[in-house]
Short mmCIF file of C-alpha atoms in Angstrom, two decimals:
data_model
loop_
_atom_site.label_atom_id
_atom_site.label_comp_id
_atom_site.label_asym_id
_atom_site.label_seq_id
_atom_site.Cartn_x
_atom_site.Cartn_y
_atom_site.Cartn_z
CA GLY X 1 -1.36 -46.61 -21.36
CA GLN X 2 -0.98 -43.01 -21.67
CA GLN X 3 1.03 -41.07 -19.22
CA VAL X 4 1.69 -37.21 -19.26
CA MET X 5 4.60 -35.80 -16.53
CA GLN X 6 4.90 -32.71 -15.49
CA ILE X 7 8.02 -31.03 -13.62
CA PRO X 8 8.54 -29.65 -11.74
CA GLN X 9 6.22 -30.52 -8.82
CA TYR X 10 7.02 -27.10 -7.18
CA GLN X 11 8.45 -23.89 -8.05
CA HIS X 12 9.35 -20.90 -5.31
CA VAL X 13 10.17 -17.73 -7.31
CA GLN X 14 10.41 -14.14 -6.15
CA GLU X 15 7.98 -11.72 -7.22
CA GLY X 16 9.03 -10.56 -10.80
CA GLU X 17 11.35 -13.90 -11.55
CA ASP X 18 10.39 -15.68 -14.33
CA PHE X 19 8.34 -19.59 -14.20
CA THR X 20 8.04 -22.57 -16.38
CA THR X 21 6.48 -25.65 -16.10
CA TYR X 22 7.13 -28.87 -18.59
CA CYS X 23 4.98 -31.27 -19.92
CA ASN X 24 5.82 -34.48 -21.27
CA SER X 25 3.57 -37.31 -22.84
CA SER X 26 4.12 -40.82 -23.65
CA THR X 27 2.25 -40.89 -26.56
CA THR X 28 1.48 -38.39 -29.58
CA LEU X 29 -1.23 -36.01 -28.48
CA SER X 30 -3.79 -34.47 -30.83
CA ASN X 31 -3.92 -31.59 -28.62
CA ILE X 32 -3.30 -30.40 -25.05
CA GLN X 33 -4.86 -27.85 -22.84
CA TRP X 34 -3.52 -25.89 -19.92
CA TYR X 35 -5.64 -25.20 -16.45
CA LYS X 36 -5.01 -22.91 -13.46
CA GLN X 37 -6.08 -24.29 -10.02
CA ARG X 38 -5.91 -21.10 -7.10
CA PRO X 39 -5.49 -22.61 -3.63
CA GLY X 40 -8.88 -23.93 -2.71
CA GLY X 41 -10.25 -23.54 -5.96
CA HIS X 42 -11.29 -25.65 -9.09
CA PRO X 43 -9.25 -26.14 -12.56
CA VAL X 44 -9.93 -23.15 -14.91
CA PHE X 45 -9.50 -23.73 -18.35
CA LEU X 46 -6.46 -21.27 -19.88
CA ILE X 47 -5.63 -22.61 -23.51
CA GLN X 48 -5.66 -25.26 -26.07
CA LEU X 49 -2.82 -26.26 -28.20
CA VAL X 50 -3.47 -28.37 -31.46
CA LYS X 51 -0.58 -27.67 -34.10
CA SER X 52 2.86 -29.01 -34.09
CA GLY X 53 5.13 -26.37 -32.86
CA GLU X 54 2.19 -24.16 -31.97
CA VAL X 55 2.94 -21.03 -29.41
CA LYS X 56 0.07 -18.73 -28.21
CA LYS X 57 0.60 -15.82 -25.91
CA GLN X 58 -1.69 -14.70 -23.09
CA LYS X 59 -0.15 -11.15 -21.75
CA ARG X 60 2.79 -12.71 -19.60
CA LEU X 61 2.17 -16.17 -20.42
CA THR X 62 3.43 -18.33 -23.23
CA PHE X 63 2.65 -21.53 -24.37
CA GLN X 64 4.14 -23.72 -26.58
CA PHE X 65 3.36 -27.63 -28.28
CA GLY X 66 6.34 -29.40 -29.20
CA GLU X 67 7.27 -30.27 -32.72
CA ALA X 68 6.55 -33.90 -32.48
CA LYS X 69 3.15 -33.25 -30.36
CA LYS X 70 4.27 -34.92 -27.22
CA ASN X 71 5.31 -32.29 -25.08
CA SER X 72 4.18 -28.45 -23.97
CA SER X 73 5.72 -25.92 -21.79
CA LEU X 74 4.22 -22.94 -19.94
CA HIS X 75 6.50 -19.98 -19.54
CA ILE X 76 5.12 -16.69 -17.19
CA THR X 77 7.27 -13.64 -17.56
CA ALA X 78 7.91 -11.63 -14.50
CA THR X 79 5.24 -13.45 -11.97
CA GLN X 80 3.18 -11.74 -9.89
CA THR X 81 1.33 -13.15 -7.02
CA THR X 82 -1.76 -13.40 -8.52
CA ASP X 83 -0.09 -16.09 -10.53
CA VAL X 84 -0.41 -18.35 -7.23
CA GLY X 85 -1.17 -21.58 -7.72
CA THR X 86 -1.07 -25.26 -9.64
CA TYR X 87 -1.00 -25.29 -13.28
CA PHE X 88 -1.88 -28.33 -15.37
CA CYS X 89 -1.47 -29.50 -18.13
CA ALA X 90 -3.86 -32.18 -20.02
CA GLY X 91 -3.38 -33.99 -22.99
CA ARG X 92 -6.08 -35.86 -25.62
CA GLU X 93 -4.90 -38.68 -27.69
CA THR X 94 -5.85 -38.41 -31.33
CA GLY X 95 -9.89 -40.10 -31.29
CA ALA X 96 -10.54 -40.13 -27.51
CA ASN X 97 -12.56 -37.62 -25.65
CA ASN X 98 -11.22 -37.89 -22.21
CA LEU X 99 -8.05 -35.85 -21.28
CA PHE X 100 -5.00 -37.11 -19.41
CA PHE X 101 -3.81 -34.54 -16.64
CA GLY X 102 -0.18 -34.01 -15.55
CA THR X 103 0.62 -34.13 -11.69
CA GLY X 104 0.59 -30.35 -11.84
CA THR X 105 3.37 -27.62 -11.13
CA ARG X 106 2.34 -25.80 -7.53
CA LEU X 107 3.50 -22.19 -8.01
CA THR X 108 4.52 -19.74 -5.14
CA VAL X 109 5.01 -16.39 -5.77
CA ILE X 110 7.22 -14.41 -2.88
CA PRO X 111 6.49 -11.13 -2.64
CA GLU Q 1 -25.00 -18.64 -17.34
CA ALA Q 2 -24.65 -20.68 -14.16
CA GLY Q 3 -21.49 -22.65 -13.72
CA VAL Q 4 -21.03 -26.44 -13.11
CA THR Q 5 -22.03 -27.19 -9.39
CA GLN Q 6 -21.39 -30.09 -6.85
CA PHE Q 7 -22.74 -31.33 -3.58
CA PRO Q 8 -21.72 -31.77 -0.99
CA SER Q 9 -18.20 -29.22 -1.00
CA HIS Q 10 -17.19 -31.70 1.79
CA SER Q 11 -17.78 -35.18 3.13
CA VAL Q 12 -16.41 -37.48 5.90
CA ILE Q 13 -17.39 -40.58 6.47
CA GLU Q 14 -15.91 -44.03 7.76
CA LYS Q 15 -14.60 -47.01 5.93
CA GLY Q 16 -17.24 -49.38 4.56
CA GLN Q 17 -20.09 -46.53 4.73
CA THR Q 18 -21.86 -45.03 1.23
CA VAL Q 19 -21.49 -41.88 -0.20
CA THR Q 20 -23.34 -40.04 -2.79
CA LEU Q 21 -21.93 -36.90 -5.09
CA ARG Q 22 -23.86 -34.88 -7.22
CA CYS Q 23 -22.89 -32.67 -10.12
CA ASP Q 24 -24.66 -30.24 -12.21
CA PRO Q 25 -23.42 -29.32 -15.40
CA ILE Q 26 -23.86 -26.42 -17.09
CA SER Q 27 -27.44 -26.27 -18.65
CA GLY Q 28 -26.97 -27.50 -22.46
CA HIS Q 29 -24.02 -29.16 -21.71
CA ASP Q 30 -24.34 -32.88 -22.99
CA ASN Q 31 -21.10 -33.88 -21.75
CA LEU Q 32 -20.02 -34.50 -18.40
CA TYR Q 33 -17.16 -36.06 -16.74
CA TRP Q 34 -15.95 -37.40 -13.58
CA TYR Q 35 -12.62 -36.68 -12.31
CA ARG Q 36 -10.83 -37.30 -8.90
CA ARG Q 37 -7.39 -36.00 -7.50
CA VAL Q 38 -5.70 -37.70 -4.65
CA MET Q 39 -3.60 -35.52 -2.72
CA GLY Q 40 -0.33 -34.27 -4.72
CA LYS Q 41 -1.11 -36.82 -7.67
CA GLU Q 42 -2.59 -36.21 -11.05
CA ILE Q 43 -6.27 -35.26 -11.72
CA LYS Q 44 -7.50 -38.85 -12.83
CA PHE Q 45 -10.26 -39.10 -15.56
CA LEU Q 46 -12.88 -41.78 -14.27
CA LEU Q 47 -15.81 -41.42 -16.88
CA HIS Q 48 -17.45 -39.53 -19.41
CA PHE Q 49 -21.12 -39.15 -19.94
CA VAL Q 50 -22.86 -37.98 -23.23
CA LYS Q 51 -26.28 -37.20 -22.16
CA GLU Q 52 -27.42 -40.29 -20.30
CA SER Q 53 -24.92 -42.51 -21.82
CA LYS Q 54 -21.82 -43.60 -20.71
CA GLN Q 55 -19.35 -42.83 -23.62
CA ASP Q 56 -16.16 -44.18 -21.61
CA GLU Q 57 -15.93 -45.42 -18.42
CA SER Q 58 -12.27 -46.81 -18.14
CA GLY Q 59 -11.28 -44.43 -15.28
CA MET Q 60 -13.71 -46.00 -12.98
CA PRO Q 61 -10.94 -47.93 -10.46
CA ASN Q 62 -13.68 -50.65 -9.74
CA ASN Q 63 -16.95 -51.75 -9.05
CA ARG Q 64 -17.77 -49.98 -5.50
CA PHE Q 65 -17.97 -46.90 -7.96
CA LEU Q 66 -21.24 -46.41 -9.74
CA ALA Q 67 -22.04 -43.46 -12.09
CA GLU Q 68 -25.36 -42.36 -13.10
CA ARG Q 69 -27.17 -39.52 -15.05
CA THR Q 70 -30.45 -40.49 -15.84
CA GLY Q 71 -32.54 -38.19 -17.96
CA GLY Q 72 -29.15 -36.64 -18.90
CA THR Q 73 -28.98 -33.77 -16.88
CA TYR Q 74 -27.38 -34.19 -13.29
CA SER Q 75 -25.12 -36.90 -12.58
CA THR Q 76 -24.56 -38.87 -9.51
CA LEU Q 77 -21.27 -40.92 -8.06
CA LYS Q 78 -21.97 -43.30 -5.40
CA VAL Q 79 -19.21 -45.30 -3.48
CA GLN Q 80 -20.16 -48.27 -1.68
CA PRO Q 81 -18.51 -49.22 0.34
CA ALA Q 82 -15.84 -46.75 0.79
CA GLU Q 83 -12.30 -47.45 1.33
CA LEU Q 84 -9.50 -45.28 2.66
CA GLU Q 85 -7.99 -45.27 -0.60
CA ASP Q 86 -11.26 -43.35 -2.07
CA SER Q 87 -10.29 -39.92 -0.23
CA GLY Q 88 -9.59 -37.16 -2.62
CA VAL Q 89 -11.17 -34.30 -4.24
CA TYR Q 90 -13.73 -35.59 -7.07
CA PHE Q 91 -14.21 -32.80 -9.86
CA CYS Q 92 -17.03 -32.84 -12.15
CA ALA Q 93 -16.50 -31.17 -15.36
CA SER Q 94 -19.28 -30.43 -18.63
CA THR Q 95 -18.56 -29.40 -22.03
CA ARG Q 96 -21.09 -28.66 -24.56
CA ASP Q 97 -19.18 -30.22 -27.48
CA ALA Q 98 -16.67 -33.30 -26.44
CA SER Q 99 -14.69 -32.02 -29.53
CA TYR Q 100 -11.79 -29.96 -28.66
CA ASN Q 101 -13.30 -27.48 -26.46
CA GLU Q 102 -12.31 -26.72 -22.84
CA GLN Q 103 -13.75 -28.37 -20.03
CA PHE Q 104 -16.02 -26.32 -17.49
CA PHE Q 105 -15.11 -27.47 -14.00
CA GLY Q 106 -17.18 -27.84 -10.54
CA PRO Q 107 -15.73 -26.63 -7.14
CA GLY Q 108 -15.14 -30.23 -6.44
CA THR Q 109 -16.11 -32.60 -3.76
CA ARG Q 110 -13.44 -33.17 -0.74
CA LEU Q 111 -14.29 -36.63 0.32
CA THR Q 112 -12.21 -38.13 3.63
CA VAL Q 113 -12.61 -41.48 4.54
CA LEU Q 114 -11.63 -42.65 8.00
#
């Protein structure tokens, strides 16, 4: 069955440093979504990538979808304490409706 | 617009007991999903409703889990009898359109089986 691996599992950064989390799928995806879950909260949608090689930016966040549509990354520039939380990627196979979530990367930002 | 709501927020039960979780999706959202996150692991898909019909229940772990969505509005997920490994956070999510739309998650129900 499909698996979505995400690394690293944990990341501690000093405020102002950059952060990147990587997502790899065992199968080709039709699209990939990213979610953020604040401590004690629930996953909140950030973005969806559909096209091969697509890059999207949201302020300090940059999302990439690999050329083969099997991997993705989220990069945060100059982290802030408000970036704290767990970031999940979630991939959808072609023709499928359900999402396969990665294990998540828990980001801690040290002030 | 009210978000997805789930009840209860926490449930602590003993092994062998029954628990029923409830999810109220966003009004007008035909698609409803159940997920479970066991401590430190991925958010795992359980099943997907389109209105009152089960579209995909491939993620349901075993026949101790029963999901219903009578009338196509709110959904319930019953675990009977509960086992220790059922502990985790159960999330519900909804979308208006199943294709390529963001999923709106509820706050989750934290289930602890002792």
